[in-house]
mmCIF file of C-alpha atoms in Angstrom:
data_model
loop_
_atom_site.group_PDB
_atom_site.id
_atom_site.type_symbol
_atom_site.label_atom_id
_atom_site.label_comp_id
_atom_site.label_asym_id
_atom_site.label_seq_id
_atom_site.Cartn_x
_atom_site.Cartn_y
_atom_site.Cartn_z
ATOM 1 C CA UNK A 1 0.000 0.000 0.000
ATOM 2 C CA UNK A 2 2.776 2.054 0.825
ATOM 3 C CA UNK A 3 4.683 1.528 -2.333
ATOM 4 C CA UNK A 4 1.995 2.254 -4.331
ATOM 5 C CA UNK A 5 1.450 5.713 -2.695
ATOM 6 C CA UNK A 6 4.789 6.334 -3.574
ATOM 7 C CA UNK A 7 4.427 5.461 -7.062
ATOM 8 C CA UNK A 8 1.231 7.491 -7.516
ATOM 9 C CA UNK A 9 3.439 10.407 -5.523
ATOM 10 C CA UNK A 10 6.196 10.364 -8.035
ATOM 11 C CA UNK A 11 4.075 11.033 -11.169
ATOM 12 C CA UNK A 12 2.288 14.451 -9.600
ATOM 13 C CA UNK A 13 3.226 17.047 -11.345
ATOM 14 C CA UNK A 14 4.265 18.488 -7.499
ATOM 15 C CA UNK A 15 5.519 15.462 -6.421
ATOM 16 C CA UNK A 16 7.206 15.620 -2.817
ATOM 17 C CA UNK A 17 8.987 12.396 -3.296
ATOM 18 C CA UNK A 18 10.618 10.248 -6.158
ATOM 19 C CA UNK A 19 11.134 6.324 -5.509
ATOM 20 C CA UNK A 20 11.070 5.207 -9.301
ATOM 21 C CA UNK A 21 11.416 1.055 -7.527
ATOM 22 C CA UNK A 22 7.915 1.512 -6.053
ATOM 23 C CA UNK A 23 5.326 0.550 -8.637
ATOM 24 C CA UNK A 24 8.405 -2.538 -9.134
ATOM 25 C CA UNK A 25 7.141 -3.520 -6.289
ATOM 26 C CA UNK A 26 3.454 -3.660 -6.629
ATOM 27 C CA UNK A 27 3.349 -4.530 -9.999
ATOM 28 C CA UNK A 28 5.724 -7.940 -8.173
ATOM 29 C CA UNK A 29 2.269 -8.652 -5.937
ATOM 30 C CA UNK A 30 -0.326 -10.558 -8.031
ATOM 31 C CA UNK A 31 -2.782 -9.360 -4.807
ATOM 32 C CA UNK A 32 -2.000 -6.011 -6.095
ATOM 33 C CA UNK A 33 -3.539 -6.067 -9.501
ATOM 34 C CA UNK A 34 -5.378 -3.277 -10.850
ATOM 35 C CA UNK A 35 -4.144 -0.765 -7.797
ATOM 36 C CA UNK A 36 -3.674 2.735 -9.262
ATOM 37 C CA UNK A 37 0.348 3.841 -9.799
ATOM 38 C CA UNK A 38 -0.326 6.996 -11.319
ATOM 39 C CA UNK A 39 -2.802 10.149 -10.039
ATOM 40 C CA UNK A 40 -4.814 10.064 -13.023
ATOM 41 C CA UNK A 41 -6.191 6.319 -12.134
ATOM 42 C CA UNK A 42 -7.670 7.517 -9.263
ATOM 43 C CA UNK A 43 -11.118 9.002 -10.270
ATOM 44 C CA UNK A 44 -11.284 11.629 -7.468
ATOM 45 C CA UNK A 45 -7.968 12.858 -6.798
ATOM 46 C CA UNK A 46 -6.600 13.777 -4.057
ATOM 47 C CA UNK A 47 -10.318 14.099 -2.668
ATOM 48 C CA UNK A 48 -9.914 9.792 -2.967
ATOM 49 C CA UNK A 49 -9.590 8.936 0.959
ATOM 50 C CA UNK A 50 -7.225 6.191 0.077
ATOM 51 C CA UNK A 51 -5.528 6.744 -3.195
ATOM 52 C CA UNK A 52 -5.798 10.730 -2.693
ATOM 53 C CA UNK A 53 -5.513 11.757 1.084
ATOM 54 C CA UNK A 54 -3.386 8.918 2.701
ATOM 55 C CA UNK A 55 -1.420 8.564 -0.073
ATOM 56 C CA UNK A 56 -0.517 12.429 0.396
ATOM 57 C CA UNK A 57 0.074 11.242 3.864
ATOM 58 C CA UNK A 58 2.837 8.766 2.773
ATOM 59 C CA UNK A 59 3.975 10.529 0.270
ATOM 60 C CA UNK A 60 4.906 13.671 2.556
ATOM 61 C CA UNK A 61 6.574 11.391 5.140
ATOM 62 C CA UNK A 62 8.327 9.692 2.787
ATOM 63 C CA UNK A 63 10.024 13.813 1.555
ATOM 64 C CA UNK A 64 10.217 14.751 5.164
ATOM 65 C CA UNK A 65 12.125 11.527 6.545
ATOM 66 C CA UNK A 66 14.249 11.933 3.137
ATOM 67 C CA UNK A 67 15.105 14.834 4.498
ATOM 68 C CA UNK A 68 16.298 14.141 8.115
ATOM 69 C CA UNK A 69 18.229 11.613 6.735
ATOM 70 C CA UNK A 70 20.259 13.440 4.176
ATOM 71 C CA UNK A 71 20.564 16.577 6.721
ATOM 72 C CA UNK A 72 22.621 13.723 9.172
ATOM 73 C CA UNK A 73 24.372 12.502 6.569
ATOM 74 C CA UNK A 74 25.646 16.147 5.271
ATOM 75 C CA UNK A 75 26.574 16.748 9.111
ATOM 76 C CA UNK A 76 28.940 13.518 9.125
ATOM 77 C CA UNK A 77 26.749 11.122 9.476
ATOM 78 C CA UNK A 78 27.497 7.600 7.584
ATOM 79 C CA UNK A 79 25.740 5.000 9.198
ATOM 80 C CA UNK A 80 22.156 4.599 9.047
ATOM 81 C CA UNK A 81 19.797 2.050 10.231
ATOM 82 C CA UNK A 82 16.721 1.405 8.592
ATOM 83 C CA UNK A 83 14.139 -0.493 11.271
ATOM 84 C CA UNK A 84 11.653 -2.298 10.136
ATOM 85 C CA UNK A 85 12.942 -1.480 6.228
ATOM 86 C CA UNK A 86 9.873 -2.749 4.503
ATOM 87 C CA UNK A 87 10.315 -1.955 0.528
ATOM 88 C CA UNK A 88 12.576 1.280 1.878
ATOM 89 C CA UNK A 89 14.795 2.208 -1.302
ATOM 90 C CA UNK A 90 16.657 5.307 -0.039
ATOM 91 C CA UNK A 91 19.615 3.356 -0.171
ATOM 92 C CA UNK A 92 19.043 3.277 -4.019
ATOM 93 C CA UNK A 93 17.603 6.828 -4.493
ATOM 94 C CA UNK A 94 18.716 9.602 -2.590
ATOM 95 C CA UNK A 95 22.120 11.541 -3.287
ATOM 96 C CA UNK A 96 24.110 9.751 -0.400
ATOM 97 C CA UNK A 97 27.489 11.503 -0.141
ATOM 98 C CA UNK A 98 30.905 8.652 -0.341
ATOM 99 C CA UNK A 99 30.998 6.170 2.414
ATOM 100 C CA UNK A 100 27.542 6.015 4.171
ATOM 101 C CA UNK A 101 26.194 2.204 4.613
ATOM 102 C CA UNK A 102 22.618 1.623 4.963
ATOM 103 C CA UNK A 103 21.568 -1.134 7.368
ATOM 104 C CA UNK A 104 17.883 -2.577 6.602
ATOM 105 C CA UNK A 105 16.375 -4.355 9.291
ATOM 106 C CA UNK A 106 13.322 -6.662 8.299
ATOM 107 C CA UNK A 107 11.792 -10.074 8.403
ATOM 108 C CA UNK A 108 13.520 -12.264 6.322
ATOM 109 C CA UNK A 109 9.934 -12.954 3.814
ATOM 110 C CA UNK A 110 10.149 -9.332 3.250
ATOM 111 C CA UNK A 111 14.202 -9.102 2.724
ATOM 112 C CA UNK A 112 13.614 -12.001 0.236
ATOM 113 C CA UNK A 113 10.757 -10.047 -2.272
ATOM 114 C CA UNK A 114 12.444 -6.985 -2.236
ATOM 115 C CA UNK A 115 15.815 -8.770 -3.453
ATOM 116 C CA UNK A 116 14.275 -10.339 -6.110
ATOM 117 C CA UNK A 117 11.789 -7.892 -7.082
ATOM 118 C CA UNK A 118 15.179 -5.444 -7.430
ATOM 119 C CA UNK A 119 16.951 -8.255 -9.441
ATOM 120 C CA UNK A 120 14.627 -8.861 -11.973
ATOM 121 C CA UNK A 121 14.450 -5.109 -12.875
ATOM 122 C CA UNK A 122 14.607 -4.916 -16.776
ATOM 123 C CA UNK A 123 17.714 -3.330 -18.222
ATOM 124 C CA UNK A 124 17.396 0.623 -18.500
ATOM 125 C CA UNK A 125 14.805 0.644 -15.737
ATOM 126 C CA UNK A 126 16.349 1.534 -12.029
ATOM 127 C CA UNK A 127 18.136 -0.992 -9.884
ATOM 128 C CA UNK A 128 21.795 -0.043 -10.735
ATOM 129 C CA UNK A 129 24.775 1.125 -8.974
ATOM 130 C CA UNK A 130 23.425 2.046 -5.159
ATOM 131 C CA UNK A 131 23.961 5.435 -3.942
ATOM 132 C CA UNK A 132 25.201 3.627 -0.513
ATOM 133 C CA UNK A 133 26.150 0.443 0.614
ATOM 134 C CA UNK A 134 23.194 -1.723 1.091
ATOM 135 C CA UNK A 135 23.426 -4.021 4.226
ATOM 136 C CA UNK A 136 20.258 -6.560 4.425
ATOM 137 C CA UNK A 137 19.505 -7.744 8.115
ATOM 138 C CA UNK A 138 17.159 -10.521 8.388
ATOM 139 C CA UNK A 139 16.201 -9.975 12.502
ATOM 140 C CA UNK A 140 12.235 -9.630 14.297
ATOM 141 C CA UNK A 141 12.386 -6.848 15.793
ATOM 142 C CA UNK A 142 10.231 -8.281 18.648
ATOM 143 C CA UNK A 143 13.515 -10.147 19.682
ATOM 144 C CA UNK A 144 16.828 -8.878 20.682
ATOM 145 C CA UNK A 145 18.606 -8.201 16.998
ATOM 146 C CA UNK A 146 21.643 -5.907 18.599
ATOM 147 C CA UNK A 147 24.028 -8.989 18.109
ATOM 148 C CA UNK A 148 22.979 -9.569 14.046
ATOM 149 C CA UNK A 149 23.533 -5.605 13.563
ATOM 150 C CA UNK A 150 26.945 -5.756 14.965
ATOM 151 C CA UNK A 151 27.671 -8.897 13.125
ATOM 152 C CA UNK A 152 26.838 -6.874 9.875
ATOM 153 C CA UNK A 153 29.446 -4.465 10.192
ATOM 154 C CA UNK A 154 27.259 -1.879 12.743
ATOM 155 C CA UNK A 155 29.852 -0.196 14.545
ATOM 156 C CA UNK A 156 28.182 1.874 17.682
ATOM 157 C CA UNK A 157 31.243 4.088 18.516
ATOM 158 C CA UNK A 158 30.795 6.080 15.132
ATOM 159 C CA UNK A 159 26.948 8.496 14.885
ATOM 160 C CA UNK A 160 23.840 6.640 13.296
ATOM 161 C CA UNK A 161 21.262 7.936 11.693
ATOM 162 C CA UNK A 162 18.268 5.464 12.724
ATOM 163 C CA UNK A 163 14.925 5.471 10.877
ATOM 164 C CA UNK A 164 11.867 3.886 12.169
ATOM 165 C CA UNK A 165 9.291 4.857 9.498
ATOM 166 C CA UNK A 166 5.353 3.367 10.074
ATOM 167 C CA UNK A 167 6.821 0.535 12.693
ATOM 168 C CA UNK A 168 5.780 1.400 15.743
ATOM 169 C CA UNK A 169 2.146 1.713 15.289
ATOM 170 C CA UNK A 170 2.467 -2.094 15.389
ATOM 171 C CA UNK A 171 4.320 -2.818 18.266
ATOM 172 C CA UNK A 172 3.472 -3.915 21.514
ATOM 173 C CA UNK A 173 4.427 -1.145 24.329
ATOM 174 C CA UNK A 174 7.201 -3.461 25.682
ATOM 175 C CA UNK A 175 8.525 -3.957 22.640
ATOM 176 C CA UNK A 176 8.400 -0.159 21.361
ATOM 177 C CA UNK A 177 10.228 0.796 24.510
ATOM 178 C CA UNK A 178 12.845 -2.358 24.386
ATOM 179 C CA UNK A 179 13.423 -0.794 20.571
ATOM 180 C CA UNK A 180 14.643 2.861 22.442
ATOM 181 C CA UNK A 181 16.729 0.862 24.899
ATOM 182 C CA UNK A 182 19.111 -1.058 22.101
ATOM 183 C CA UNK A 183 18.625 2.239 19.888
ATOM 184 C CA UNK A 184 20.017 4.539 22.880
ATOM 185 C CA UNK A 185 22.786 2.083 23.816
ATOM 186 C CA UNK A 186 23.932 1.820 20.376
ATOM 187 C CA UNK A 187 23.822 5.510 19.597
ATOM 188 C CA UNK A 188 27.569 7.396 19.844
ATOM 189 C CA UNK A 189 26.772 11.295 20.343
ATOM 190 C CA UNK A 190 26.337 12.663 17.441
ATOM 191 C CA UNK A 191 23.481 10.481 16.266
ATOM 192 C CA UNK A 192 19.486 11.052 15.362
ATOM 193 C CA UNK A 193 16.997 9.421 15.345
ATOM 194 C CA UNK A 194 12.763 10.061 13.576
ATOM 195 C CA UNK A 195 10.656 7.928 14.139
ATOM 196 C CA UNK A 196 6.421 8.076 13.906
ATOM 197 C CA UNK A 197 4.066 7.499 16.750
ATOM 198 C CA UNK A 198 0.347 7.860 17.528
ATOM 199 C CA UNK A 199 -0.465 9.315 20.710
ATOM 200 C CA UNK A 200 -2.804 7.602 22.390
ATOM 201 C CA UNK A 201 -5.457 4.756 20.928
ATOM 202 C CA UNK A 202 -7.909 6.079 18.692
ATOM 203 C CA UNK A 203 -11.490 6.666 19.662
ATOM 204 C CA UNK A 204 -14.602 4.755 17.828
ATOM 205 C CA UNK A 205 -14.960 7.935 15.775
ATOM 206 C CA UNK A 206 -12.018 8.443 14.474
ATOM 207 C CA UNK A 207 -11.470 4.276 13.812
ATOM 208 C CA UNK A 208 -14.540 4.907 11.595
ATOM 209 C CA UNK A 209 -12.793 7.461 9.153
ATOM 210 C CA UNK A 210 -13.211 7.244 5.731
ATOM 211 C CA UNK A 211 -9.309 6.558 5.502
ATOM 212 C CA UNK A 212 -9.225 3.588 7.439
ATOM 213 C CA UNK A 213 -12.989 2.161 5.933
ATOM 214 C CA UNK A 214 -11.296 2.503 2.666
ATOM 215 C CA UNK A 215 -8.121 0.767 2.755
ATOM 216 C CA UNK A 216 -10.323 -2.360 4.396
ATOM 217 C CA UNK A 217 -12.870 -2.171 1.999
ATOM 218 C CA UNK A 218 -11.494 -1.589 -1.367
ATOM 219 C CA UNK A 219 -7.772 -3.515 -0.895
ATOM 220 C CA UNK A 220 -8.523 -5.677 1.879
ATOM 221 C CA UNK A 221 -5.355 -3.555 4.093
ATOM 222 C CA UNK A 222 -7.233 -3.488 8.079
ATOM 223 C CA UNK A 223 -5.015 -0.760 9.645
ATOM 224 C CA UNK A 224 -7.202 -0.826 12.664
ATOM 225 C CA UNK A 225 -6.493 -4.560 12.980
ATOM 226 C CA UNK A 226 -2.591 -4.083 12.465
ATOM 227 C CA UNK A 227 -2.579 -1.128 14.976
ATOM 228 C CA UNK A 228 -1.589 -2.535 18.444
ATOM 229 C CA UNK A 229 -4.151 -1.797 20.505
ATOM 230 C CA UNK A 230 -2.151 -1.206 23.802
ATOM 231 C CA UNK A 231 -1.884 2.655 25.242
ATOM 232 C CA UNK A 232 1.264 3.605 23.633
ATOM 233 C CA UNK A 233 4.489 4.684 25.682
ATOM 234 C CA UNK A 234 5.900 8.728 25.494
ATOM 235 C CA UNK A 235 9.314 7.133 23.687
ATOM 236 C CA UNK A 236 10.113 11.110 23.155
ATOM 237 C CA UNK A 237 9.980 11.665 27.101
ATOM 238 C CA UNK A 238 12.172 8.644 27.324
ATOM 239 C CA UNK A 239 14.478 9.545 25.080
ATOM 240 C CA UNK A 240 14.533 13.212 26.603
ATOM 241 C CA UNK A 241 15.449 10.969 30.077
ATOM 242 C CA UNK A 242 18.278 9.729 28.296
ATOM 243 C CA UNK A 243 19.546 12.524 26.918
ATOM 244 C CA UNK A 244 18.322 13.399 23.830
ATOM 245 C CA UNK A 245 17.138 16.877 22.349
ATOM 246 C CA UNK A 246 13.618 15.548 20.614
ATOM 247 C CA UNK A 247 10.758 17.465 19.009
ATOM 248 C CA UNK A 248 7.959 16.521 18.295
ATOM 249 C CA UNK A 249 5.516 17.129 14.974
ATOM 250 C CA UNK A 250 2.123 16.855 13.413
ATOM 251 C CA UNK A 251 2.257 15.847 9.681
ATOM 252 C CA UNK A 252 0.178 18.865 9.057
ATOM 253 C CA UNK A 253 3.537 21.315 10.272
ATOM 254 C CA UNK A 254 4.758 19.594 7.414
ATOM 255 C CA UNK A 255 1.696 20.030 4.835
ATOM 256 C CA UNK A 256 2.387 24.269 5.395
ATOM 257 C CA UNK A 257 5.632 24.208 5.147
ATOM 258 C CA UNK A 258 5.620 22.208 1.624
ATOM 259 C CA UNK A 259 2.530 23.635 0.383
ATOM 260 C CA UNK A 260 0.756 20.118 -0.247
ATOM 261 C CA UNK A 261 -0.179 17.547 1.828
ATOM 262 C CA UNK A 262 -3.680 16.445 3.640
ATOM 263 C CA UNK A 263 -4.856 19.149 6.183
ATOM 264 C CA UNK A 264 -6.852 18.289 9.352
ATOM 265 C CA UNK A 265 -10.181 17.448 9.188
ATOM 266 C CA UNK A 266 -12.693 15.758 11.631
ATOM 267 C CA UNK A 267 -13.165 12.287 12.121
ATOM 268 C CA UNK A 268 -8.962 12.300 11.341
ATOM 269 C CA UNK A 269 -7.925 9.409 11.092
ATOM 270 C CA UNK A 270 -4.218 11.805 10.947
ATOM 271 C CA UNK A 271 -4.621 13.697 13.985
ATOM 272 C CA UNK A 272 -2.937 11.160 16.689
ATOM 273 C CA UNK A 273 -0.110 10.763 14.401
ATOM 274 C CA UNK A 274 2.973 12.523 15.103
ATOM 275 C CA UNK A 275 6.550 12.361 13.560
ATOM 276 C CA UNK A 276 9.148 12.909 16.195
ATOM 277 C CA UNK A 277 12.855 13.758 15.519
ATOM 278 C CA UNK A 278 15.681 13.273 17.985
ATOM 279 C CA UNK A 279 19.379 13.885 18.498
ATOM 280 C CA UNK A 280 21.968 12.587 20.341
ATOM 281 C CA UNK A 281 24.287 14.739 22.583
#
């Protein structure tokens, strides 16, 4: 669902984010047949709940996490850490200056498609020389996976750049706040860290937006039931506790200060979500 957001994202004519592997991906996924890739196959727009407004959604915190990252890595930062990687391609895409390694962190089903989905890219289309170097870790990240990272060539005494993008939504509470341990232990100064969080469990009102309804309905994706359902831990006062400088954002902060994006609007389905951002000292 994701990747197809981004796809549709990349072909606006104001597109906030480019990731020319996405639709690779989709089009990979017999489920996914007949999804929209581009804006104009989704009859209404960006007024489309699914297609339209959380697709924005993902398609502004895919440019806005883009952006942390390549503001740590123009600082001095070379290591990053992708949790819970997904069908991440920044490693591939973004303008990584010489030297940075990207570590993705994912089941090892997941690892697997988006290696051969990558592979069996025709010639001319992307998939070529990566920007960075590309580290696949297969780990759950329900269990410890500190041990695997180091084994990979993680090195904790340099600054990391560690991305948790649309993870912890679906973690328990223990294992969100286990996450912040090993990510604060393994951390040299120097390093930051964004991550997105809701802020408390959603009410029956908001569980019954048009967002959510959608995504169930028309490609059989049940946020709601993916969500975990426990009351979610303040990992930004944590990290604060630890030593950290955090802030914390709405995506809407974002939606003004790009000029696009979805906008609040009641029942939101958007308006527990927040995107936090956090540096080491």
């Amino acid at each position: 669902m994701v990747a197809a957001a981004r796809a549709i994202e990349a072909h606006r004519h104001d597109a906030l984010a480019d990731d020319p592997y996405a639709e690779h991906f989709v089009r990979a996924e017999p489920a996914c047949a007949g999804w929209p890739l581009r804006p104009w196959e989704v009859p209404a727009g960006e007024a489309d709940p699914l297609w339209g407004r959380l697709g924005r959604y993902f398609g502004l915190r895919t440019r806005v996490m883009d952006d942390f990252l390549l503001d740590a890595a123009g600082a001095g930062v070379r290591q990053l850490v992708v949790l819970g990687a997904g069908l991440d391609t920044r490693a591939l895409r973004l303008p990584w200056p010489p030297g940075c390694v990207v570590f993705e962190i994912d089941r090892d089903p997941v690892l697997t498609f988006k290696r051969r989905v990558l592979a069996e890219l025709p010639t001319g289309s992307p998939g070529g020389a990566e920007a960075a170097a590309r580290v696949g870790l297969v780990a759950d990240l329900r269990e410890p996976w500190e041990a695997a990272l180091a084994r990979a060539g993680f090195d904790p005494a340099r600054p990391t750049a560690w991305l948790a993008e649309g993870l912890l939504l679906y973690l328990p509470a223990a294992t969100e706040r286990r996450l912040m341990d090993t990510v604060d232990r393994l951390s040299a100064a120097g390093s930051v860290l964004a991550y997105e969080a809701k802020l408390t469990v959603e009410s029956a009102e908001v569980r019954a937006s048009p967002e959510y309804a959608a995504a169930r309905d028309r490609i059989g994706v049940d946020l709601l039931a993916l969500f975990d359902a426990e009351p979610r831990p303040d990992s930004a006062r944590d990290l604060a506790d630890r030593g950290w400088i955090p802030s914390v954002h709405t995506p809407f902060e974002f939606t003004h200060r790009h000029g696009r994006g979805p906008l609040p609007r009641p029942p939101d389905a958007l308006a527990g979500n927040r995107w936090v951002f956090a540096h080491r000292r």
